[in-house]
Coordinates of C-alpha atoms in Angstrom, one line a residue:
X257 CA 29.1 2.3 24.9
X258 CA 29.3 5.9 24.3
X259 CA 26.7 8.7 23.3
X260 CA 27.8 11.3 20.6
X261 CA 26.2 14.2 18.9
X262 CA 25.4 13.7 15.2
X263 CA 25.6 17.2 13.6
X264 CA 24.7 18.7 10.4
X265 CA 27.9 18.7 8.2
X266 CA 29.0 21.1 5.5
X267 CA 26.1 21.8 3.4
X268 CA 27.6 24.5 1.1
X269 CA 25.9 27.9 1.1
X270 CA 22.6 26.7 2.7
X271 CA 21.6 28.0 6.2
X272 CA 18.5 27.9 8.2
X273 CA 17.2 25.0 6.0
X274 CA 13.8 23.5 7.2
X275 CA 13.4 19.9 8.0
X276 CA 10.8 18.2 5.9
X277 CA 11.2 14.6 7.0
X278 CA 12.8 12.7 10.0
X279 CA 13.9 9.4 8.6
X280 CA 14.6 7.7 12.1
X281 CA 13.0 7.2 15.3
X282 CA 14.5 6.8 19.1
X283 CA 15.5 3.1 19.3
X284 CA 16.3 2.7 15.5
X285 CA 19.7 1.2 14.6
X286 CA 21.5 3.2 11.9
X287 CA 24.4 2.4 9.9
X288 CA 27.2 4.9 9.1
X289 CA 26.2 7.4 6.1
X290 CA 22.5 6.5 6.5
X291 CA 20.2 9.2 5.9
X292 CA 18.5 10.7 9.3
X293 CA 16.7 13.7 8.2
X294 CA 15.8 15.3 4.9
X295 CA 16.1 19.1 4.4
X296 CA 14.8 21.0 1.5
X297 CA 15.6 24.7 0.5
X298 CA 14.8 26.4 -2.9
X299 CA 13.5 23.0 -3.9
X300 CA 17.0 21.5 -3.6
X301 CA 16.6 18.4 -1.1
X302 CA 19.5 17.3 1.0
X303 CA 19.7 14.2 3.4
X304 CA 21.7 14.5 6.4
X305 CA 23.9 11.1 6.9
X306 CA 24.8 9.6 10.2
X307 CA 28.7 10.0 10.7
X308 CA 28.6 6.8 12.8
X309 CA 26.7 3.6 13.3
X310 CA 24.7 3.0 16.4
X311 CA 21.3 3.4 18.2
X312 CA 19.2 6.6 18.2
X313 CA 19.2 7.7 21.9
X314 CA 17.5 11.1 21.6
X315 CA 16.2 13.2 18.5
X316 CA 17.0 16.8 18.8
X317 CA 14.9 17.9 15.7
X318 CA 11.5 17.6 14.4
X319 CA 9.6 18.4 11.1
X320 CA 9.5 22.3 10.5
X321 CA 12.8 23.0 12.4
X322 CA 15.5 25.0 10.7
X323 CA 19.1 23.7 10.6
X324 CA 22.5 24.9 9.6
X325 CA 25.8 23.5 9.7
X326 CA 26.8 22.1 13.0
X327 CA 23.3 21.8 14.3
X328 CA 22.7 18.8 16.5
X329 CA 20.5 16.5 14.7
X330 CA 20.4 13.5 17.2
X331 CA 22.3 11.6 20.0
X332 CA 23.7 8.3 19.0
X333 CA 24.7 5.4 21.4
X334 CA 27.8 3.7 19.7
X335 CA 30.3 1.3 20.7
X336 CA 33.7 2.7 21.7
X337 CA 35.1 6.0 23.0
X338 CA 33.1 9.1 23.1
X339 CA 35.1 11.2 20.8
X340 CA 32.7 12.1 18.0
X341 CA 33.8 11.0 14.4
X342 CA 34.1 13.6 11.7
X343 CA 31.0 14.4 10.1
X344 CA 30.3 13.3 6.6
X345 CA 29.2 15.7 3.8
X346 CA 25.4 15.8 3.3
X347 CA 24.0 14.2 0.2
X348 CA 21.2 15.1 -2.1
X349 CA 18.1 13.3 -2.5
X350 CA 19.7 10.5 -4.5
X351 CA 22.2 9.9 -1.6
X352 CA 24.2 6.8 -1.6
X353 CA 22.9 4.2 0.8
X354 CA 25.4 1.8 2.8
X355 CA 27.3 -0.3 0.5
X356 CA 26.2 -3.9 0.0
X357 CA 27.2 -6.0 2.9
X358 CA 29.8 -8.8 2.4
X359 CA 28.6 -12.3 2.8
X360 CA 28.5 -13.1 6.5
X361 CA 28.2 -9.7 7.9
X362 CA 25.2 -8.4 9.7
X363 CA 24.2 -4.9 9.2
X364 CA 21.7 -3.3 11.5
X365 CA 18.3 -3.7 10.3
X366 CA 16.3 -0.4 10.8
X367 CA 12.7 -0.7 11.9
X368 CA 10.7 1.2 9.5
X369 CA 7.0 2.1 8.5
X370 CA 6.9 -1.5 7.1
X371 CA 7.3 -4.0 10.0
X372 CA 7.1 -3.9 13.6
X373 CA 10.4 -4.3 15.6
X374 CA 11.6 -7.8 15.1
X375 CA 12.3 -10.7 17.6
X376 CA 15.5 -12.4 17.9
X377 CA 16.8 -13.9 14.8
X378 CA 16.2 -17.8 14.5
X379 CA 19.5 -20.1 14.0
X380 CA 19.6 -20.9 10.3
X381 CA 19.7 -24.7 9.0
X382 CA 22.9 -26.1 7.5
X383 CA 23.1 -26.5 3.8
X384 CA 21.4 -29.7 2.6
X385 CA 24.7 -31.0 0.8
X386 CA 22.6 -32.1 -2.0
X387 CA 23.1 -31.6 -5.8
X388 CA 21.1 -28.7 -6.8
X389 CA 18.4 -29.2 -9.6
X390 CA 18.6 -25.3 -10.4
X391 CA 21.3 -22.7 -9.6
X392 CA 21.0 -19.0 -10.0
X393 CA 22.4 -15.6 -8.8
X394 CA 19.2 -14.3 -7.9
X395 CA 15.8 -16.0 -6.9
X396 CA 12.5 -14.2 -6.3
X397 CA 10.2 -16.0 -4.3
X398 CA 6.6 -14.9 -5.8
X399 CA 5.6 -13.5 -8.9
X400 CA 3.0 -10.8 -7.9
X401 CA 3.6 -7.2 -8.9
X402 CA 6.5 -6.7 -6.7
X403 CA 7.9 -10.1 -7.5
X404 CA 8.0 -9.8 -11.2
X405 CA 9.1 -6.2 -11.1
X406 CA 12.1 -7.3 -9.0
X407 CA 12.9 -10.3 -11.3
X408 CA 12.6 -8.2 -14.5
X409 CA 14.8 -5.6 -13.0
X410 CA 17.4 -7.9 -11.7
X411 CA 17.5 -9.5 -15.1
X412 CA 17.9 -6.2 -16.7
X413 CA 21.0 -5.5 -14.4
X414 CA 22.5 -8.7 -15.6
X415 CA 21.8 -11.2 -12.7
X416 CA 20.7 -14.7 -13.8
X417 CA 17.3 -14.8 -12.4
X418 CA 14.7 -17.4 -11.6
X419 CA 11.1 -16.4 -10.5
X420 CA 8.9 -19.0 -8.6
X421 CA 5.1 -18.6 -8.7
X422 CA 2.3 -21.1 -7.1
X423 CA -0.3 -20.0 -9.9
X424 CA 0.0 -21.4 -13.2
X425 CA 0.4 -17.9 -14.5
X426 CA 2.4 -14.9 -13.4
X427 CA 1.1 -11.8 -11.6
X428 CA 0.2 -13.3 -8.1
X429 CA -3.0 -12.5 -6.3
X430 CA -3.3 -9.1 -7.8
X431 CA -3.4 -9.8 -11.6
X432 CA -5.0 -13.4 -11.1
X433 CA -7.6 -13.1 -8.1
X434 CA -7.3 -9.6 -6.9
X435 CA -7.1 -6.0 -8.1
X436 CA -7.2 -6.6 -12.0
X437 CA -10.1 -8.9 -11.9
X438 CA -12.0 -6.9 -9.5
X439 CA -11.5 -3.6 -11.4
X440 CA -13.0 -5.4 -14.6
X441 CA -16.0 -6.2 -12.6
X442 CA -16.1 -2.7 -11.0
X443 CA -16.2 -1.2 -14.6
X444 CA -19.1 -3.4 -15.6
X445 CA -20.8 -2.2 -12.3
X446 CA -20.2 1.5 -13.2
X447 CA -21.7 1.0 -16.7
X448 CA -24.8 -0.5 -15.1
X449 CA -25.1 2.5 -12.7
X450 CA -24.5 5.1 -15.4
X451 CA -27.2 3.5 -17.5
X452 CA -29.7 3.5 -14.6
X453 CA -29.2 7.3 -14.2
X454 CA -29.0 8.2 -17.9
X455 CA -32.8 9.0 -17.6
X456 CA -32.0 12.2 -15.7
X457 CA -30.7 13.7 -19.1
X458 CA -33.2 12.2 -21.3
X459 CA -31.7 9.0 -22.6
X460 CA -33.6 5.9 -21.4
X461 CA -32.5 2.3 -21.5
X462 CA -34.4 -1.0 -20.6
X463 CA -33.4 -3.1 -17.6
X464 CA -30.0 -4.5 -18.0
X465 CA -29.7 -8.4 -18.6
X466 CA -26.7 -9.8 -16.9
X467 CA -25.1 -12.9 -18.8
X468 CA -22.9 -14.2 -16.0
X469 CA -21.0 -16.4 -18.6
X470 CA -20.0 -13.3 -20.6
X471 CA -19.1 -11.3 -17.7
X472 CA -16.8 -14.1 -16.3
X473 CA -15.4 -14.4 -19.9
X474 CA -14.5 -10.7 -20.0
X475 CA -13.0 -10.6 -16.6
X476 CA -10.8 -13.6 -17.7
X477 CA -10.0 -12.0 -20.9
X478 CA -8.7 -8.9 -19.0
X479 CA -6.4 -11.2 -16.6
X480 CA -5.2 -13.4 -19.4
X481 CA -4.0 -10.4 -21.4
X482 CA -1.9 -9.0 -18.7
X483 CA -0.6 -12.4 -17.4
X484 CA 0.4 -13.5 -21.0
X485 CA 2.2 -10.2 -21.5
X486 CA 4.3 -11.0 -18.4
X487 CA 5.1 -14.4 -19.6
X488 CA 6.3 -13.0 -22.9
X489 CA 8.4 -10.3 -21.0
X490 CA 10.0 -13.0 -18.6
X491 CA 11.0 -15.0 -21.8
X492 CA 12.5 -11.8 -23.5
X493 CA 14.6 -11.3 -20.5
X494 CA 15.6 -15.0 -20.2
X495 CA 14.0 -15.0 -16.6
X496 CA 13.5 -18.6 -15.9
X497 CA 10.1 -19.4 -14.3
X498 CA 9.2 -22.2 -12.0
X499 CA 5.7 -23.3 -11.1
X500 CA 5.4 -24.5 -7.4
X501 CA 5.4 -23.7 -3.8
X502 CA 9.0 -23.0 -2.3
X503 CA 10.1 -23.1 1.1
X504 CA 13.6 -22.4 2.4
X505 CA 15.9 -25.3 3.6
X506 CA 19.1 -23.2 4.3
X507 CA 20.2 -19.5 3.9
X508 CA 21.0 -20.3 0.2
X509 CA 18.6 -23.2 -0.7
X510 CA 14.9 -23.6 -1.5
X511 CA 12.8 -26.6 -2.0
X512 CA 10.2 -26.3 -4.6
X513 CA 7.1 -28.6 -4.7
X514 CA 5.4 -28.6 -8.1
X515 CA 1.5 -29.3 -8.6
X516 CA 2.4 -33.0 -9.4
X517 CA 4.2 -33.4 -6.1
X518 CA 7.7 -33.5 -7.5
X519 CA 10.6 -31.5 -5.6
X520 CA 13.4 -29.6 -6.9
X521 CA 16.3 -28.0 -5.0
X522 CA 17.4 -24.4 -5.9
X523 CA 20.5 -22.8 -4.8
X524 CA 21.0 -19.2 -5.0
X525 CA 23.4 -16.2 -4.2
X526 CA 20.6 -13.7 -3.6
X527 CA 17.0 -14.0 -2.7
X528 CA 13.9 -11.6 -2.8
X529 CA 11.0 -12.6 -0.8
X530 CA 7.7 -11.4 -2.4
X531 CA 5.5 -14.1 -1.0
X532 CA 2.5 -11.8 -0.2
X533 CA -0.5 -12.3 2.1
X534 CA -3.7 -14.2 2.0
X535 CA -7.4 -13.1 3.1
X536 CA -8.0 -13.4 6.9
X537 CA -10.5 -16.2 7.6
X538 CA -12.6 -15.4 10.7
X539 CA -12.7 -18.8 12.9
X540 CA -16.4 -18.8 13.6
X541 CA -17.4 -19.1 10.0
X542 CA -18.3 -22.4 8.3
X543 CA -15.6 -22.1 5.7
X544 CA -16.3 -25.6 4.3
X545 CA -19.6 -24.2 2.9
X546 CA -18.9 -22.6 -0.6
X547 CA -21.5 -19.9 0.3
X548 CA -19.1 -18.4 2.7
X549 CA -16.6 -16.4 0.5
X550 CA -13.5 -14.4 0.7
X551 CA -12.6 -11.9 -1.9
X552 CA -10.9 -14.7 -4.2
X553 CA -14.3 -16.5 -4.0
X554 CA -16.4 -13.5 -4.6
X555 CA -14.5 -12.8 -7.9
X556 CA -15.4 -16.1 -9.3
X557 CA -19.1 -14.9 -9.6
X558 CA -20.8 -18.4 -9.1
X559 CA -24.1 -16.6 -9.0
X560 CA -25.9 -13.4 -8.3
X561 CA -27.3 -14.1 -4.7
X562 CA -30.6 -12.4 -3.9
X563 CA -29.1 -11.6 -0.6
X564 CA -25.3 -10.9 0.3
X565 CA -23.9 -10.1 3.6
X566 CA -20.6 -8.4 3.5
X567 CA -18.4 -8.5 6.8
X568 CA -16.0 -5.8 6.8
X569 CA -16.5 -2.3 5.7
X570 CA -13.0 -1.8 4.2
X571 CA -11.8 -1.2 0.7
X572 CA -12.2 -4.7 -0.5
X573 CA -15.5 -5.3 1.1
X574 CA -17.1 -1.9 -0.4
X575 CA -15.6 -2.7 -3.8
X576 CA -17.3 -6.1 -3.7
X577 CA -20.4 -4.5 -2.4
X578 CA -20.5 -2.1 -5.2
X579 CA -20.2 -5.1 -7.8
X580 CA -22.8 -7.3 -6.3
X581 CA -25.4 -4.5 -5.7
X582 CA -25.0 -3.3 -9.3
X583 CA -25.6 -6.8 -10.5
X584 CA -28.8 -7.0 -8.5
X585 CA -28.2 -8.4 -5.0
X586 CA -29.6 -6.8 -1.9
X587 CA -26.6 -6.2 -0.1
X588 CA -25.9 -5.7 3.6
X589 CA -22.5 -4.5 5.0
X590 CA -21.6 -4.7 8.8
X591 CA -18.5 -3.0 10.1
X592 CA -17.0 -3.3 13.4
X593 CA -15.7 0.4 13.7
X594 CA -17.7 3.5 13.8
X595 CA -16.9 4.4 10.1
X596 CA -16.7 2.7 6.7
X597 CA -13.2 2.5 5.5
X598 CA -11.4 2.9 8.9
X599 CA -8.2 5.0 8.4
X600 CA -9.8 7.3 5.8
X601 CA -11.0 10.7 6.8
X602 CA -14.9 10.6 7.6
X603 CA -15.7 13.4 5.2
X604 CA -14.2 11.4 2.3
X605 CA -16.5 8.3 3.2
X606 CA -19.8 10.3 3.5
X607 CA -20.6 10.8 -0.3
X608 CA -19.9 7.2 -0.7
X609 CA -22.1 6.1 2.3
X610 CA -24.8 8.4 1.0
X611 CA -24.8 6.9 -2.7
X612 CA -24.8 3.3 -1.2
X613 CA -28.1 4.2 0.8
X614 CA -29.6 5.5 -2.2
X615 CA -28.7 2.3 -4.3
X616 CA -30.2 0.2 -1.3
X617 CA -27.2 -0.9 0.3
X618 CA -27.8 -1.5 4.1
X619 CA -24.8 -0.5 6.2
X620 CA -24.6 -1.2 9.9
X621 CA -21.5 0.3 11.9
X622 CA -20.1 -0.7 15.4
X623 CA -21.5 -4.3 14.6
X624 CA -19.8 -7.8 14.8
X625 CA -21.2 -10.9 13.1
X626 CA -21.4 -14.0 15.4
X627 CA -23.3 -17.2 15.6
X628 CA -22.8 -18.1 12.0
X629 CA -24.8 -21.2 10.9
X630 CA -25.3 -22.8 7.6
X631 CA -28.2 -24.9 6.4
X632 CA -30.3 -25.7 3.3
X633 CA -32.1 -22.3 3.4
X634 CA -28.7 -20.2 3.6
X635 CA -26.2 -18.9 6.1
X636 CA -27.8 -17.5 9.1
X637 CA -25.8 -14.9 11.0
X638 CA -26.4 -13.4 14.4
X639 CA -24.9 -9.9 15.4
X640 CA -23.5 -8.2 18.3
X641 CA -23.0 -4.4 19.0
X642 CA -19.3 -3.6 19.3
X643 CA -19.8 -1.8 22.5
X644 CA -20.6 -3.9 25.5
X645 CA -24.2 -3.7 26.9
X646 CA -25.7 -2.2 23.7
X647 CA -28.3 -3.7 21.4
X648 CA -27.3 -4.9 17.9
X649 CA -28.9 -2.8 15.4
X650 CA -29.7 -5.8 13.3
X651 CA -31.5 -9.0 14.3
X652 CA -30.2 -12.6 13.2
X653 CA -30.8 -12.8 9.5
X654 CA -30.3 -15.5 6.9
X655 CA -28.5 -14.8 3.8
X656 CA -27.7 -16.5 0.3
X657 CA -24.0 -15.9 0.4
X658 CA -21.7 -14.3 3.1
X659 CA -18.4 -12.5 2.1
X660 CA -15.8 -12.0 4.6
X661 CA -13.5 -9.1 4.0
X662 CA -11.7 -8.3 7.2
X663 CA -8.1 -7.7 5.9
X664 CA -5.1 -9.7 4.8
X665 CA -2.3 -11.5 6.6
X666 CA 1.2 -11.8 5.6
X667 CA 2.7 -15.2 4.5
X668 CA 6.0 -14.9 6.5
X669 CA 5.6 -18.0 8.5
X670 CA 4.6 -20.2 5.4
X671 CA 8.0 -20.1 3.7
X672 CA 10.2 -21.8 6.3
X673 CA 12.1 -18.5 6.9
X674 CA 13.5 -19.7 10.0
X675 CA 15.6 -22.3 8.0
X676 CA 17.3 -19.4 6.4
X677 CA 17.8 -17.4 9.6
X678 CA 15.5 -14.7 8.5
X679 CA 13.5 -13.0 11.3
X680 CA 9.8 -13.1 11.2
X681 CA 7.5 -11.2 13.6
X682 CA 4.7 -12.9 15.7
X683 CA 2.1 -11.6 12.9
X684 CA 4.1 -13.1 10.1
X685 CA 5.9 -9.9 8.8
X686 CA 9.5 -9.8 7.8
X687 CA 11.2 -6.7 9.2
X688 CA 13.6 -5.0 6.6
X689 CA 15.8 -2.0 6.4
X690 CA 15.7 1.1 3.9
X691 CA 17.2 -1.0 1.3
X692 CA 14.7 -3.8 1.8
X693 CA 17.2 -6.1 3.2
X694 CA 16.4 -8.6 5.8
X695 CA 18.6 -9.6 8.9
X696 CA 20.3 -11.8 6.5
X697 CA 22.3 -9.6 4.2
X698 CA 21.9 -11.6 0.8
X699 CA 18.0 -12.1 1.5
X700 CA 15.5 -9.3 0.9
X701 CA 11.8 -8.9 1.3
X702 CA 9.2 -6.6 -0.4
X703 CA 5.4 -6.2 -0.6
X704 CA 2.8 -7.3 1.7
X705 CA 5.0 -9.5 3.7
X706 CA 7.0 -6.5 4.8
X707 CA 4.3 -4.5 6.3
X708 CA 1.4 -2.2 5.7
X709 CA -0.1 -0.6 3.5
X710 CA -0.6 -3.9 1.5
X711 CA -0.6 -2.4 -2.0
X712 CA 0.5 -3.4 -5.3
X713 CA 2.3 -0.2 -6.2
X714 CA 4.1 -0.1 -2.9
X715 CA 5.5 -3.6 -3.7
X716 CA 6.5 -2.7 -7.3
X717 CA 8.7 0.2 -5.9
X718 CA 10.2 -2.0 -3.3
X719 CA 10.8 -4.7 -5.7
X720 CA 12.8 -2.6 -8.1
X721 CA 14.9 -1.2 -5.1
X722 CA 15.8 -4.5 -3.9
X723 CA 16.9 -5.8 -7.0
X724 CA 19.0 -2.6 -7.6
X725 CA 20.6 -3.1 -4.3
X726 CA 21.3 -6.6 -4.9
X727 CA 23.0 -5.8 -8.0
X728 CA 25.4 -3.5 -6.3
X729 CA 23.7 -0.1 -6.7
X730 CA 23.7 2.2 -3.7
X731 CA 20.2 3.1 -3.2
X732 CA 17.6 3.2 -0.4
X733 CA 13.9 4.1 0.0
X734 CA 13.3 7.8 -0.3
X735 CA 9.7 8.0 -1.4
X736 CA 7.7 10.0 1.0
X737 CA 4.3 8.9 0.4
X738 CA 2.3 5.9 -0.8
X739 CA -1.2 6.6 -2.3
X740 CA -4.5 4.7 -1.6
X741 CA -7.4 4.2 -3.8
X742 CA -10.7 2.6 -3.1
X743 CA -12.4 1.9 -6.6
X744 CA -16.0 2.3 -5.2
X745 CA -18.6 4.5 -6.8
X746 CA -17.7 7.3 -6.1
X747 CA -13.8 6.4 -5.8
X748 CA -12.1 7.6 -2.8
X749 CA -8.3 8.3 -3.0
X750 CA -5.8 9.8 -0.5
X751 CA -2.1 10.4 -0.2
X752 CA 0.3 11.7 2.5
X753 CA -0.8 13.2 5.9
X754 CA -4.6 12.8 6.4
X755 CA -6.7 15.3 8.3
X756 CA -7.4 12.9 10.9
X757 CA -3.6 12.0 11.3
X758 CA -2.8 15.7 11.5
X759 CA -5.0 16.4 14.3
X760 CA -3.8 13.2 16.2
X761 CA -0.3 14.4 15.9
X762 CA -1.1 18.0 16.7
X763 CA 0.2 19.4 13.5
X764 CA -0.4 22.8 12.4
X765 CA -2.1 22.3 9.2
X766 CA -4.3 24.3 6.8
X767 CA -7.0 22.5 5.0
X768 CA -8.7 23.7 1.6
X769 CA -11.5 22.0 0.0
X770 CA -12.9 22.7 -3.6
X771 CA -16.7 21.0 -3.9
X772 CA -17.1 19.4 -7.1
X773 CA -20.6 21.1 -7.1
X774 CA -18.6 24.3 -8.5
X775 CA -16.8 22.1 -11.2
X776 CA -18.3 22.6 -14.7
X777 CA -17.0 19.2 -15.6
X778 CA -18.6 17.4 -12.7
X779 CA -21.8 19.2 -13.3
X780 CA -21.7 18.1 -17.0
X781 CA -21.5 14.4 -16.2
X782 CA -24.0 14.6 -13.3
X783 CA -21.8 13.7 -10.5
X784 CA -21.2 16.6 -8.1
X785 CA -21.3 14.8 -4.8
X786 CA -17.4 14.8 -4.7
X787 CA -14.8 17.0 -3.6
X788 CA -10.8 17.9 -3.5
X789 CA -9.1 18.4 -0.4
X790 CA -5.6 19.4 0.1
X791 CA -3.7 19.6 3.3
X792 CA -0.8 22.2 4.0
X793 CA 1.7 22.8 6.5
X794 CA 1.0 26.2 7.9
X795 CA 4.6 27.3 8.5
X796 CA 5.8 26.4 5.1
X797 CA 2.7 26.3 3.0
X798 CA 4.0 23.1 1.5
X799 CA 1.5 20.4 0.6
X800 CA 1.7 17.3 3.2
X801 CA -1.4 15.6 2.1
X802 CA -4.5 15.6 -0.1
X803 CA -7.5 13.4 -1.0
X804 CA -10.3 13.3 -3.7
X805 CA -13.6 11.7 -3.6
X806 CA -15.5 11.5 -7.0
X807 CA -15.3 9.7 -10.3
X808 CA -11.9 9.0 -11.4
X809 CA -10.6 10.0 -8.2
X810 CA -7.7 7.4 -8.3
X811 CA -6.5 8.8 -11.8
X812 CA -6.5 12.2 -10.3
X813 CA -4.6 11.9 -7.5
X814 CA -1.1 11.4 -9.0
X815 CA -0.7 15.3 -9.2
X816 CA -1.2 15.6 -5.5
X817 CA 1.5 12.8 -4.7
X818 CA 4.0 14.5 -7.0
X819 CA 3.5 17.9 -5.3
X820 CA 4.2 16.3 -2.1
X821 CA 7.5 14.5 -3.3
X822 CA 8.5 18.0 -5.0
X823 CA 7.8 19.9 -1.9
X824 CA 5.4 22.3 -3.8
X825 CA 3.8 25.1 -2.1
X826 CA 0.1 26.1 -2.6
X827 CA 1.2 28.9 -4.9
X828 CA 3.2 26.4 -7.3
X829 CA -0.2 24.2 -7.7
X830 CA -2.3 27.1 -8.2
X831 CA -0.1 28.8 -10.6
X832 CA 0.2 25.6 -12.6
X833 CA -2.4 26.1 -15.5
X834 CA -4.9 23.2 -15.5
X835 CA -7.1 22.4 -18.6
X836 CA -10.8 23.6 -18.5
X837 CA -13.2 22.0 -18.0
X838 CA -11.6 19.1 -16.2
X839 CA -11.9 17.3 -13.0
X840 CA -8.1 17.5 -12.6
X841 CA -8.4 21.5 -12.3
X842 CA -10.0 20.9 -8.9
X843 CA -6.7 20.3 -7.6
X844 CA -5.5 23.7 -8.7
X845 CA -8.7 25.3 -7.4
X846 CA -8.3 23.8 -3.9
X847 CA -4.9 25.3 -3.9
X848 CA -6.4 28.5 -4.7
X849 CA -8.8 28.1 -1.9
X850 CA -6.1 27.8 0.5
X851 CA -4.1 30.6 -1.0
X852 CA -7.0 32.9 -0.9
X853 CA -7.1 33.4 -4.8
X854 CA -10.0 31.4 -5.7
X855 CA -12.5 33.1 -8.0
X856 CA -14.6 30.1 -8.7
X857 CA -16.0 30.3 -5.2
X858 CA -17.0 33.2 -3.0
X859 CA -15.2 32.8 0.3
X860 CA -15.7 35.8 2.6
X861 CA -12.5 37.0 3.9
X862 CA -11.5 36.4 7.6
X863 CA -12.3 39.6 9.7

């Protein structure tokens, strides 16, 4: 073994170029020509590639450092002599990734933000030797947003593709029993809430009458329109769809069990695993009682319970609390942590918490649900304080229904991945490299199953990338940020570095807020509780994060994400003319707050 210095190669006329992203960490395995750090100057982005394969021993740079040709980026432990290989030439942001590995080779798998470090790879099973019922160039396991995107992209690139889905219609959890039906119900909840407050500006309506059959029909119509469109696009692309549950039997074979119990053997050259996740079911709850629900059950709208307990104050729990509260249920939310929506900045959550309180939703933090019992009168739940020795804020109470929304777990251990030799972590995640490749070169994995955040838009990005790499294109993951949105009322949305994260990492940042109380548009619609927050690197003045709380926050967030991807400075955002009066102009005004040029607020100058 030898340790060599990896240096910045010839980068043309550039010098003292700032590091805006470090792509690897100590202990990571890297391939030759793999990107190590991203540099940016005059809006031109460069990736410094590794001139050799090995393991990162020591990082010599950090975000904010400036580099020139010949600067040492890191120390790399390699096999062989200590003489450093000739440096490669730096490539642009669309830099080529390592070429697709030949069958039988084992490229290093880079631990990433997706899944934790992997255990030893299992020994794959031998091929079945049976005649295959289906043969294809590419098979995609799971037809959620990531899966169908991967399948459609693979077909567009000329690969004979099969798409396997356990549901009768395409779309996976998201379209069938997740993000799409929940947003349809949240729209109904928002209309109810808006009508309830219309009297504030002189328009009075009677008490809303909820017809559950029609509401369910509306929800199913929304789902059907989207899933039907997917089926049509699959047919147009000649993607073969198979309904059933698939498991690996060897590195190139899957067994598919249909609803009728019949099995089919599928043989493939490439596979993309998009098998998703499932709701976590806490062990102390009586799951055989239909009054105890997970998020899928809650979307069925069996009835409108008089009382509903939501266990878990994360995004899913709060979205469903919003729906059922608007429909007329008395909702109680218990959360084990010390704030709602753990992971989001506390100031973002406060306007939502205040509004929930006004709507009569009872929230108890640092509280754990225990001693759950079902009888004819309802579901009785006892509570404990999160901290030992403290008295719980809530006494044992009986509820008509209980929704458990404490997260999701990946399905990595449910697909027979060990038979294919694919590594799966103890928690069920599948580690992948920056090309979405598993430890088995011809098998890729995407979406929830490769790690947090478990978001549909992350999965679609990964699915497209995996299909392109499998088709021979030289690409790798280059997106800097992944946005998150809670479709509550008000909505909460954030992207990039959060204020909490910046403080924890000791980053020197500047935070600028523009309150919606100063927004003409927000005042006009009577929703001034929100604000827009931007986070800037103090040294470069480039935006590294941002968040919005307020109506349509999710729709407004994209500008911030794009600004981060483009390395925009506060001045760039502030000088972009935004239409007036709009909620989106709050982004430009927040940039002006940071820049000190805001005229829509009076901010005393620092002495």
